[in-house]
Coordinates of C-alpha atoms in Angstrom, one line a residue:
X470 CA 0.0 0.0 0.0
X471 CA 1.4 3.4 -1.0
X472 CA 2.1 6.3 1.4
X473 CA -0.7 8.3 0.0
X474 CA -3.3 5.6 0.7
X475 CA -1.9 5.0 4.2
X476 CA -2.0 8.7 5.0
X477 CA -5.5 9.2 3.7
X478 CA -6.6 6.0 5.4
X479 CA -5.1 7.1 8.7
X480 CA -6.7 10.6 8.4
X481 CA -10.0 9.0 7.6
X482 CA -9.9 6.6 10.5
X483 CA -8.8 9.3 13.0
X484 CA -11.4 11.8 11.8
X485 CA -14.2 9.1 11.9
X486 CA -13.2 8.1 15.4
X487 CA -13.1 11.8 16.5
X488 CA -16.4 12.6 14.9
X489 CA -18.0 9.5 16.4
X490 CA -16.8 10.4 19.9
X491 CA -18.0 13.9 19.5
X492 CA -21.3 12.7 18.1
X493 CA -21.8 10.5 21.1
X494 CA -20.8 13.2 23.6
X495 CA -23.1 15.8 21.9
X496 CA -26.1 13.5 21.6
X497 CA -25.7 12.4 25.2
X498 CA -25.4 16.0 26.2
X499 CA -28.5 17.0 24.2
X500 CA -30.6 14.2 25.7
X501 CA -29.4 15.0 29.2
X502 CA -30.1 18.7 28.7
X503 CA -33.7 18.2 27.5
X504 CA -34.7 15.4 30.0
X505 CA -32.9 17.1 32.9
X506 CA -34.8 20.4 32.2
X507 CA -38.1 18.5 32.2
X508 CA -37.2 16.8 35.4
X509 CA -36.1 20.1 37.0
X510 CA -39.3 21.9 35.9
X511 CA -41.6 19.2 37.1
X512 CA -39.8 18.8 40.4
X513 CA -40.0 22.6 41.0
X514 CA -43.7 22.6 40.3
X515 CA -44.2 19.6 42.6
X516 CA -42.1 21.1 45.4
X517 CA -44.0 24.4 45.2
X518 CA -47.3 22.5 45.3
X519 CA -46.2 20.5 48.3
X520 CA -45.1 23.7 50.1
X521 CA -48.4 25.4 49.2
X522 CA -50.3 22.4 50.7
X523 CA -48.3 22.3 53.9
X524 CA -48.7 26.1 54.4
X525 CA -52.5 26.4 53.7
X526 CA -54.0 22.9 53.9
X527 CA -51.8 21.2 56.4
X528 CA -54.5 21.0 59.1
X529 CA -57.2 19.7 56.7
X530 CA -58.1 16.3 55.4
X531 CA -56.2 15.5 52.1
X532 CA -59.0 13.4 50.7
X533 CA -61.7 16.0 51.3
X534 CA -59.5 18.9 49.9
X535 CA -58.1 16.9 47.0
X536 CA -60.5 18.4 44.4
X537 CA -59.6 22.0 45.4
X538 CA -55.9 21.1 45.6
X539 CA -56.0 19.6 42.1
X540 CA -57.6 22.7 40.6
X541 CA -55.0 24.9 42.3
X542 CA -52.1 22.7 41.3
X543 CA -53.2 22.2 37.7
X544 CA -54.0 25.8 37.0
X545 CA -50.3 26.7 37.1
X546 CA -49.0 23.8 35.0
X547 CA -49.5 22.2 31.6
X548 CA -48.6 18.8 33.0
X549 CA -51.0 16.2 34.2
X550 CA -51.4 16.4 37.9
X551 CA -52.4 13.6 40.3
X552 CA -53.1 13.7 44.0
X553 CA -52.3 10.4 45.9
X554 CA -52.9 9.5 49.5
X555 CA -50.4 7.9 51.8
X556 CA -51.5 4.3 50.8
X557 CA -50.7 5.1 47.2
X558 CA -54.3 5.3 46.1
X559 CA -55.2 7.9 43.4
X560 CA -57.5 10.5 44.7
X561 CA -57.7 13.0 41.9
X562 CA -56.3 13.3 38.3
X563 CA -56.4 16.4 36.1
X564 CA -57.0 14.2 33.0
X565 CA -60.1 12.6 34.5
X566 CA -58.8 9.2 35.5
X567 CA -61.1 7.5 37.9
X568 CA -60.1 7.4 41.5
X569 CA -59.3 4.4 43.7
X570 CA -56.5 3.3 41.4
X571 CA -53.4 1.9 43.1
X572 CA -50.3 3.8 42.1
X573 CA -47.7 2.0 44.2
X574 CA -46.4 0.2 41.1
X575 CA -44.5 3.4 40.1
X576 CA -41.2 4.0 41.8
X577 CA -41.7 7.7 42.0
X578 CA -44.9 7.2 44.0
X579 CA -43.2 4.7 46.3
X580 CA -40.6 7.3 47.0
X581 CA -43.1 10.1 47.7
X582 CA -45.2 8.1 50.2
X583 CA -42.0 7.3 52.0
X584 CA -41.1 11.0 52.3
X585 CA -38.6 11.4 49.4
X586 CA -39.0 13.0 46.0
X587 CA -39.0 10.5 43.1
X588 CA -39.0 10.4 39.3
X589 CA -39.9 7.8 36.7
X590 CA -39.7 7.6 32.9
X591 CA -41.7 5.0 31.0
X592 CA -44.7 4.4 28.8
X593 CA -48.3 5.4 29.7
X594 CA -50.2 2.1 30.3
X595 CA -53.2 3.4 28.4
X596 CA -51.7 5.2 25.4
X597 CA -48.2 3.6 25.3
X598 CA -46.9 7.2 25.0
X599 CA -43.5 8.0 26.5
X600 CA -44.0 10.0 29.7
X601 CA -42.0 11.5 32.5
X602 CA -43.3 11.7 36.1
X603 CA -42.1 13.2 39.4
X604 CA -43.8 12.7 42.7
X605 CA -43.3 14.8 45.8
X606 CA -44.5 14.0 49.4
X607 CA -47.3 16.1 51.0
X608 CA -46.7 16.7 54.7
X609 CA -49.0 17.8 57.5
X610 CA -47.8 18.4 61.0
X611 CA -44.6 16.6 60.2
X612 CA -46.4 13.5 58.9
X613 CA -46.6 12.2 55.3
X614 CA -50.3 12.3 54.3
X615 CA -49.8 11.6 50.5
X616 CA -48.1 12.9 47.4
X617 CA -48.6 15.1 44.4
X618 CA -47.5 13.8 41.0
X619 CA -46.8 15.7 37.8
X620 CA -46.7 13.9 34.5
X621 CA -45.7 15.2 31.1
X622 CA -45.5 13.7 27.6
X623 CA -42.0 13.1 26.1
X624 CA -43.2 12.8 22.5
X625 CA -42.3 16.3 21.5
X626 CA -39.0 16.2 23.4
X627 CA -38.0 12.9 21.8
X628 CA -38.9 14.2 18.4
X629 CA -36.8 17.3 19.0
X630 CA -33.8 15.2 20.2
X631 CA -34.1 13.0 17.1
X632 CA -34.0 16.1 14.9
X633 CA -30.9 17.4 16.6
X634 CA -29.3 14.0 16.4
X635 CA -30.0 13.8 12.6
X636 CA -28.5 17.4 12.3
X637 CA -25.4 16.5 14.2
X638 CA -24.9 13.3 12.2
X639 CA -25.3 15.3 9.0
X640 CA -22.7 17.9 10.2
X641 CA -20.4 15.0 11.1
X642 CA -20.7 13.5 7.6
X643 CA -19.9 16.9 6.1
X644 CA -16.9 17.3 8.3
X645 CA -15.6 13.8 7.4
X646 CA -16.0 14.6 3.7
X647 CA -14.2 18.0 4.0
X648 CA -11.3 16.5 6.1
X649 CA -11.0 13.6 3.7
X650 CA -10.6 16.0 0.8
X651 CA -8.0 18.0 2.7
X652 CA -6.2 14.7 3.6
X653 CA -6.1 13.8 -0.1
X654 CA -4.6 17.3 -0.9
X655 CA -2.1 17.2 2.0
X656 CA -1.0 13.6 1.1
X657 CA -0.5 14.6 -2.5
X658 CA 1.8 17.5 -1.5
X659 CA 3.8 15.1 0.7
X660 CA 4.0 12.2 -1.7
X661 CA 5.0 14.5 -4.6
X662 CA 8.1 15.6 -2.6
X663 CA 8.8 12.0 -1.6
X664 CA 8.6 10.9 -5.3
X665 CA 11.1 13.5 -6.2
X666 CA 13.4 12.3 -3.4
X667 CA 13.0 8.7 -4.5
X668 CA 13.8 9.5 -8.1
X669 CA 16.9 11.3 -7.1
X670 CA 18.0 8.6 -4.8
X671 CA 17.5 6.0 -7.5
X672 CA 19.8 7.9 -9.8
X673 CA 22.4 8.3 -7.1
X674 CA 22.4 4.5 -6.6
X675 CA 23.3 4.2 -10.2
X676 CA 26.3 6.4 -9.6
X677 CA 24.9 9.7 -10.9
X678 CA 25.8 12.2 -8.2
X679 CA 25.2 15.3 -10.4
X680 CA 21.5 15.0 -9.8
X681 CA 19.9 17.5 -7.5
X682 CA 16.5 17.3 -5.8
X683 CA 14.0 20.1 -6.4
X684 CA 13.0 21.6 -3.1
X685 CA 9.3 22.3 -3.2
X686 CA 8.5 23.4 0.4
X687 CA 10.3 24.8 3.4
X688 CA 9.5 21.8 5.6
X689 CA 11.1 18.5 6.8
X690 CA 11.0 17.1 3.3
X691 CA 12.6 20.3 2.0
X692 CA 15.3 19.8 4.6
X693 CA 15.7 16.2 3.5
X694 CA 16.2 17.4 -0.1
X695 CA 18.9 19.8 1.1
X696 CA 20.5 17.0 3.0
X697 CA 20.4 14.7 0.0
X698 CA 21.9 17.4 -2.2
X699 CA 24.6 18.0 0.3
X700 CA 25.2 14.2 0.5
X701 CA 25.6 14.0 -3.3
X702 CA 28.2 16.7 -3.2
X703 CA 30.1 15.0 -0.4
X704 CA 30.0 11.6 -2.0
X705 CA 31.7 13.0 -5.0
X706 CA 34.7 13.4 -2.7
X707 CA 34.4 10.0 -1.2
X708 CA 37.7 8.7 -2.5
X709 CA 39.7 11.4 -0.7
X710 CA 37.6 10.9 2.5
X711 CA 38.4 7.2 2.3
X712 CA 42.1 7.9 2.3
X713 CA 41.7 10.4 5.1
X714 CA 39.8 7.8 7.1
X715 CA 42.6 5.2 6.6
X716 CA 45.1 7.8 7.7
X717 CA 43.1 8.6 10.8
X718 CA 42.8 4.9 11.8
X719 CA 46.6 4.6 11.4
X720 CA 47.0 7.6 13.7
X721 CA 44.8 6.2 16.4
X722 CA 46.4 2.8 16.3
X723 CA 50.0 4.1 16.4
X724 CA 49.8 5.6 19.9
X725 CA 49.1 2.4 21.9
X726 CA 51.4 0.4 19.5
X727 CA 54.2 2.8 20.2
X728 CA 53.7 2.4 23.9
X729 CA 53.6 -1.4 23.7
X730 CA 56.8 -1.4 21.6
X731 CA 58.5 1.0 23.8
X732 CA 57.8 -1.0 26.9
X733 CA 58.8 -4.2 25.1
X734 CA 62.2 -2.7 24.3
X735 CA 62.5 -1.4 27.9
X736 CA 61.8 -4.8 29.4
X737 CA 64.0 -6.5 27.0
X738 CA 66.9 -4.3 27.9
X739 CA 66.3 -4.2 31.6
X740 CA 67.4 -6.7 34.3
X741 CA 64.8 -9.4 35.1
X742 CA 65.5 -8.8 38.7
X743 CA 63.9 -5.4 38.5
X744 CA 60.5 -6.7 39.4
X745 CA 58.6 -3.4 39.9
X746 CA 59.7 -2.2 36.4
X747 CA 59.0 -5.6 34.9
X748 CA 55.4 -5.8 36.3
X749 CA 54.7 -2.1 35.5
X750 CA 55.7 -2.8 31.9
X751 CA 53.5 -5.9 31.7
X752 CA 50.6 -4.0 33.1
X753 CA 50.9 -1.2 30.7
X754 CA 51.3 -3.6 27.7
X755 CA 48.2 -5.5 28.8
X756 CA 46.2 -2.3 29.3
X757 CA 47.3 -0.9 25.9
X758 CA 46.5 -4.2 24.2
X759 CA 43.0 -4.0 25.7
X760 CA 42.7 -0.4 24.5
X761 CA 43.7 -1.5 21.0
X762 CA 41.0 -4.1 21.1
X763 CA 38.4 -1.5 22.1
X764 CA 39.7 0.9 19.4
X765 CA 39.3 -1.8 16.7
X766 CA 35.8 -2.4 17.9
X767 CA 35.0 1.3 17.6
X768 CA 36.5 1.8 14.1
X769 CA 33.1 1.6 12.4
X770 CA 31.9 4.4 14.8
X771 CA 34.8 6.7 13.9
X772 CA 32.8 8.3 11.0
X773 CA 30.7 9.9 13.7
X774 CA 33.5 12.3 14.4
X775 CA 32.6 14.3 11.3
X776 CA 29.2 15.0 12.9
X777 CA 30.5 15.4 16.5
X778 CA 28.9 12.2 17.7
X779 CA 31.6 10.2 19.5
X780 CA 30.1 8.0 22.3
X781 CA 31.3 8.5 25.8
X782 CA 30.6 6.4 28.9
X783 CA 30.8 8.3 32.2
X784 CA 32.3 6.6 35.3
X785 CA 34.1 7.8 38.4
X786 CA 37.7 8.7 37.4
X787 CA 40.6 9.3 39.8
X788 CA 42.6 11.9 37.9
X789 CA 45.7 11.7 40.1
X790 CA 46.0 8.0 39.4
X791 CA 45.2 8.4 35.7
X792 CA 47.7 11.1 35.0
X793 CA 50.5 9.4 37.0
X794 CA 49.8 6.2 35.0
X795 CA 50.0 8.1 31.7
X796 CA 53.3 9.7 32.9
X797 CA 54.7 6.3 33.7
X798 CA 53.5 4.9 30.4
X799 CA 55.2 7.5 28.2
X800 CA 58.3 8.2 30.3
X801 CA 60.3 5.4 28.5
X802 CA 59.7 7.0 25.1
X803 CA 60.6 10.4 26.3
X804 CA 63.8 9.1 27.9
X805 CA 64.8 7.5 24.6
X806 CA 64.3 10.8 22.9
X807 CA 66.3 12.7 25.6
X808 CA 63.2 14.6 26.8
X809 CA 62.3 15.2 30.4
X810 CA 58.6 14.3 31.1
X811 CA 57.4 15.8 34.5
X812 CA 54.0 15.3 36.1
X813 CA 53.0 18.0 38.6
X814 CA 49.6 17.4 40.1
X815 CA 47.9 19.4 42.8
X816 CA 47.2 17.3 45.9
X817 CA 43.8 15.9 46.6
X818 CA 42.4 16.3 43.0
X819 CA 38.7 15.4 43.2
X820 CA 37.2 12.2 41.6
X821 CA 35.2 13.3 38.6
X822 CA 32.6 11.8 36.3
X823 CA 34.2 11.2 32.9
X824 CA 35.0 8.5 30.3
X825 CA 38.4 7.4 31.5
X826 CA 39.5 5.8 28.2
X827 CA 38.5 8.9 26.3
X828 CA 40.4 11.2 28.7
X829 CA 43.4 9.0 28.4
X830 CA 43.1 9.1 24.7
X831 CA 43.2 12.9 24.8
X832 CA 46.2 13.0 27.1
X833 CA 48.2 10.5 25.0
X834 CA 47.3 12.5 21.8
X835 CA 48.5 15.8 23.4
X836 CA 51.7 14.3 24.8
X837 CA 52.4 12.4 21.6
X838 CA 52.2 15.7 19.7
X839 CA 54.6 17.3 22.2
X840 CA 57.1 14.4 21.9
X841 CA 57.0 14.8 18.1
X842 CA 57.8 18.5 18.1
X843 CA 60.2 18.7 21.1
X844 CA 63.8 18.2 20.4
X845 CA 66.4 16.4 22.6
X846 CA 67.0 18.1 26.0
X847 CA 63.5 19.5 25.8
X848 CA 61.0 19.3 28.6
X849 CA 57.3 18.4 28.8
X850 CA 55.2 19.3 31.8
X851 CA 51.9 17.6 32.7
X852 CA 50.0 19.7 35.3
X853 CA 46.6 19.6 36.9
X854 CA 44.9 21.9 39.4
X855 CA 41.4 22.8 40.4
X856 CA 39.5 26.1 39.9
X857 CA 35.9 26.7 41.0
X858 CA 33.7 24.0 39.4
X859 CA 36.3 22.3 37.3
X860 CA 39.8 20.7 37.0
X861 CA 42.3 22.3 34.5
X862 CA 44.8 19.9 32.9
X863 CA 47.8 21.2 30.9
X864 CA 50.4 19.7 28.6
X865 CA 53.2 22.2 28.1
X866 CA 56.4 21.6 26.1
X867 CA 59.5 23.5 25.0
X868 CA 59.3 22.4 21.4
X869 CA 59.2 24.1 18.1
X870 CA 55.8 25.8 18.7
X871 CA 53.1 26.6 16.2
X872 CA 53.1 29.4 13.7
X873 CA 50.4 32.0 14.3
X874 CA 49.0 31.4 10.8
X875 CA 48.5 27.7 11.7
X876 CA 47.3 28.2 15.2
X877 CA 43.6 28.8 14.2
X878 CA 43.6 25.7 11.9
X879 CA 45.4 23.0 13.9
X880 CA 42.1 21.8 15.4
X881 CA 40.6 21.1 12.0
X882 CA 40.3 17.5 10.8
X883 CA 43.2 16.3 8.7
X884 CA 45.0 19.7 9.0
X885 CA 48.8 19.6 9.5
X886 CA 50.8 22.8 9.7
X887 CA 54.0 20.9 9.1
X888 CA 53.4 18.7 6.1
X889 CA 56.6 16.7 6.9
X890 CA 55.3 15.7 10.3
X891 CA 54.0 12.2 10.7
X892 CA 50.4 11.5 11.5
X893 CA 47.1 12.4 9.9
X894 CA 46.3 15.7 11.6
X895 CA 43.5 14.2 13.6
X896 CA 44.8 14.3 17.1
X897 CA 43.7 17.8 18.2
X898 CA 40.4 17.5 16.3
X899 CA 39.6 14.3 18.0
X900 CA 40.7 15.6 21.4
X901 CA 38.5 18.7 21.1
X902 CA 35.4 16.7 20.2
X903 CA 36.0 14.5 23.3
X904 CA 36.5 17.4 25.6
X905 CA 33.3 19.1 24.3
X906 CA 31.4 15.8 25.0
X907 CA 32.6 16.2 28.6
X908 CA 31.2 19.8 28.7
X909 CA 34.7 21.2 28.8
X910 CA 36.9 23.4 26.6
X911 CA 40.2 22.9 24.9
X912 CA 42.6 25.9 24.6
X913 CA 45.9 26.2 22.7
X914 CA 48.5 28.9 23.0
X915 CA 51.9 28.7 21.3
X916 CA 55.0 30.8 20.5
X917 CA 57.0 29.7 17.4
X918 CA 60.4 28.4 18.5
X919 CA 59.5 28.5 22.2
X920 CA 56.9 25.9 22.8
X921 CA 53.2 25.1 23.1
X922 CA 50.6 24.9 25.9
X923 CA 47.5 22.9 25.5
X924 CA 44.9 23.2 28.3
X925 CA 41.5 21.6 28.8
X926 CA 39.1 21.6 31.7
X927 CA 36.7 18.9 33.0
X928 CA 33.7 19.9 35.2
X929 CA 33.5 18.7 38.8
X930 CA 30.0 17.4 39.6

């Protein structure tokens, strides 16, 4: 079934259900309004009649005064009036019914002779006409002596309610028809844009990325057309992006591999008796191997970097332990290059909520860059201190620095100021994305020939 048919069908079902519910509510409300008004009118008349009896005829015999009472009650009402004694026997009827009839079969009469107002709706036993009746007790000196009953025909009311019901149904049918036509028009405007998108997508699957989708409306489908057009432009550069992606993967894998290789060389050259160094090296090799495994598992997610969607998993992180561990991990490489690597951490750094592996990835990227651009006898400082609401971590080196013309671009993906340098130019771009996902900020300051300082902060929660 096509989208247009599903849309129109859905609109039709929803509107039908809505109209049906409204029809039910309106019809119930109309019936209640008319019948409730009749009940209220009759009950008020009965209550006034009972009050009149109690005030002026309370000390007289009901049966003797029933004829006078009937004339008085009936003169102020169009309804049929009945006077009933306490045994439920009919004494007087304004329509001429013979007396001595027993009325106790009616629930409203039963309620009245027990001292409570009552109502009843049903069919007249003689004419089978629909009627509504209310009965009200007549009291004298605090005792129930009988009841007064008002009866009215419901024929006209039922006829009026039926007319209104037919009118409401007709209006509902008209509304359904109008909405169905509007649904057809709306679905046509939607499906027309979708057909344009489908035709363009079909041509793109055949390799024709010169096609462009005509944007008909400024809506979600128009935005989708813009996106598809943008995608077509980007796909035309896919070969270069593929090469950049391979380069970025190589960059990400090189850091832990370098660490593993460095510690393997260190352990090979060291004395076996140096147990602390031996076990530290094995621990680092094991942790870096685990990180390599995780990185390989995440390679398919790396394309999310372009949209700023790298996944992070927050846990409690002891920054002191993490930074010292990174320092121990990269010290052998720095020593081989003749570089001093110092870790200066403020005492009692708080435990923060962060992705430990991602923070470690940022630190290794920054230190790796410093090691690349710092010559022999140079120095690298890793520092961390707290300021209100956050922890500030810095990597400072005495290396070659970054030219002012390159400083604004070094965070861009694949950008390399020094084209002779190794790597893909992804390190700072990746690091900045990770820090942003931690609600922090990465800052770079550098002086050409003197060194570079890279700082980032992590919030304390």
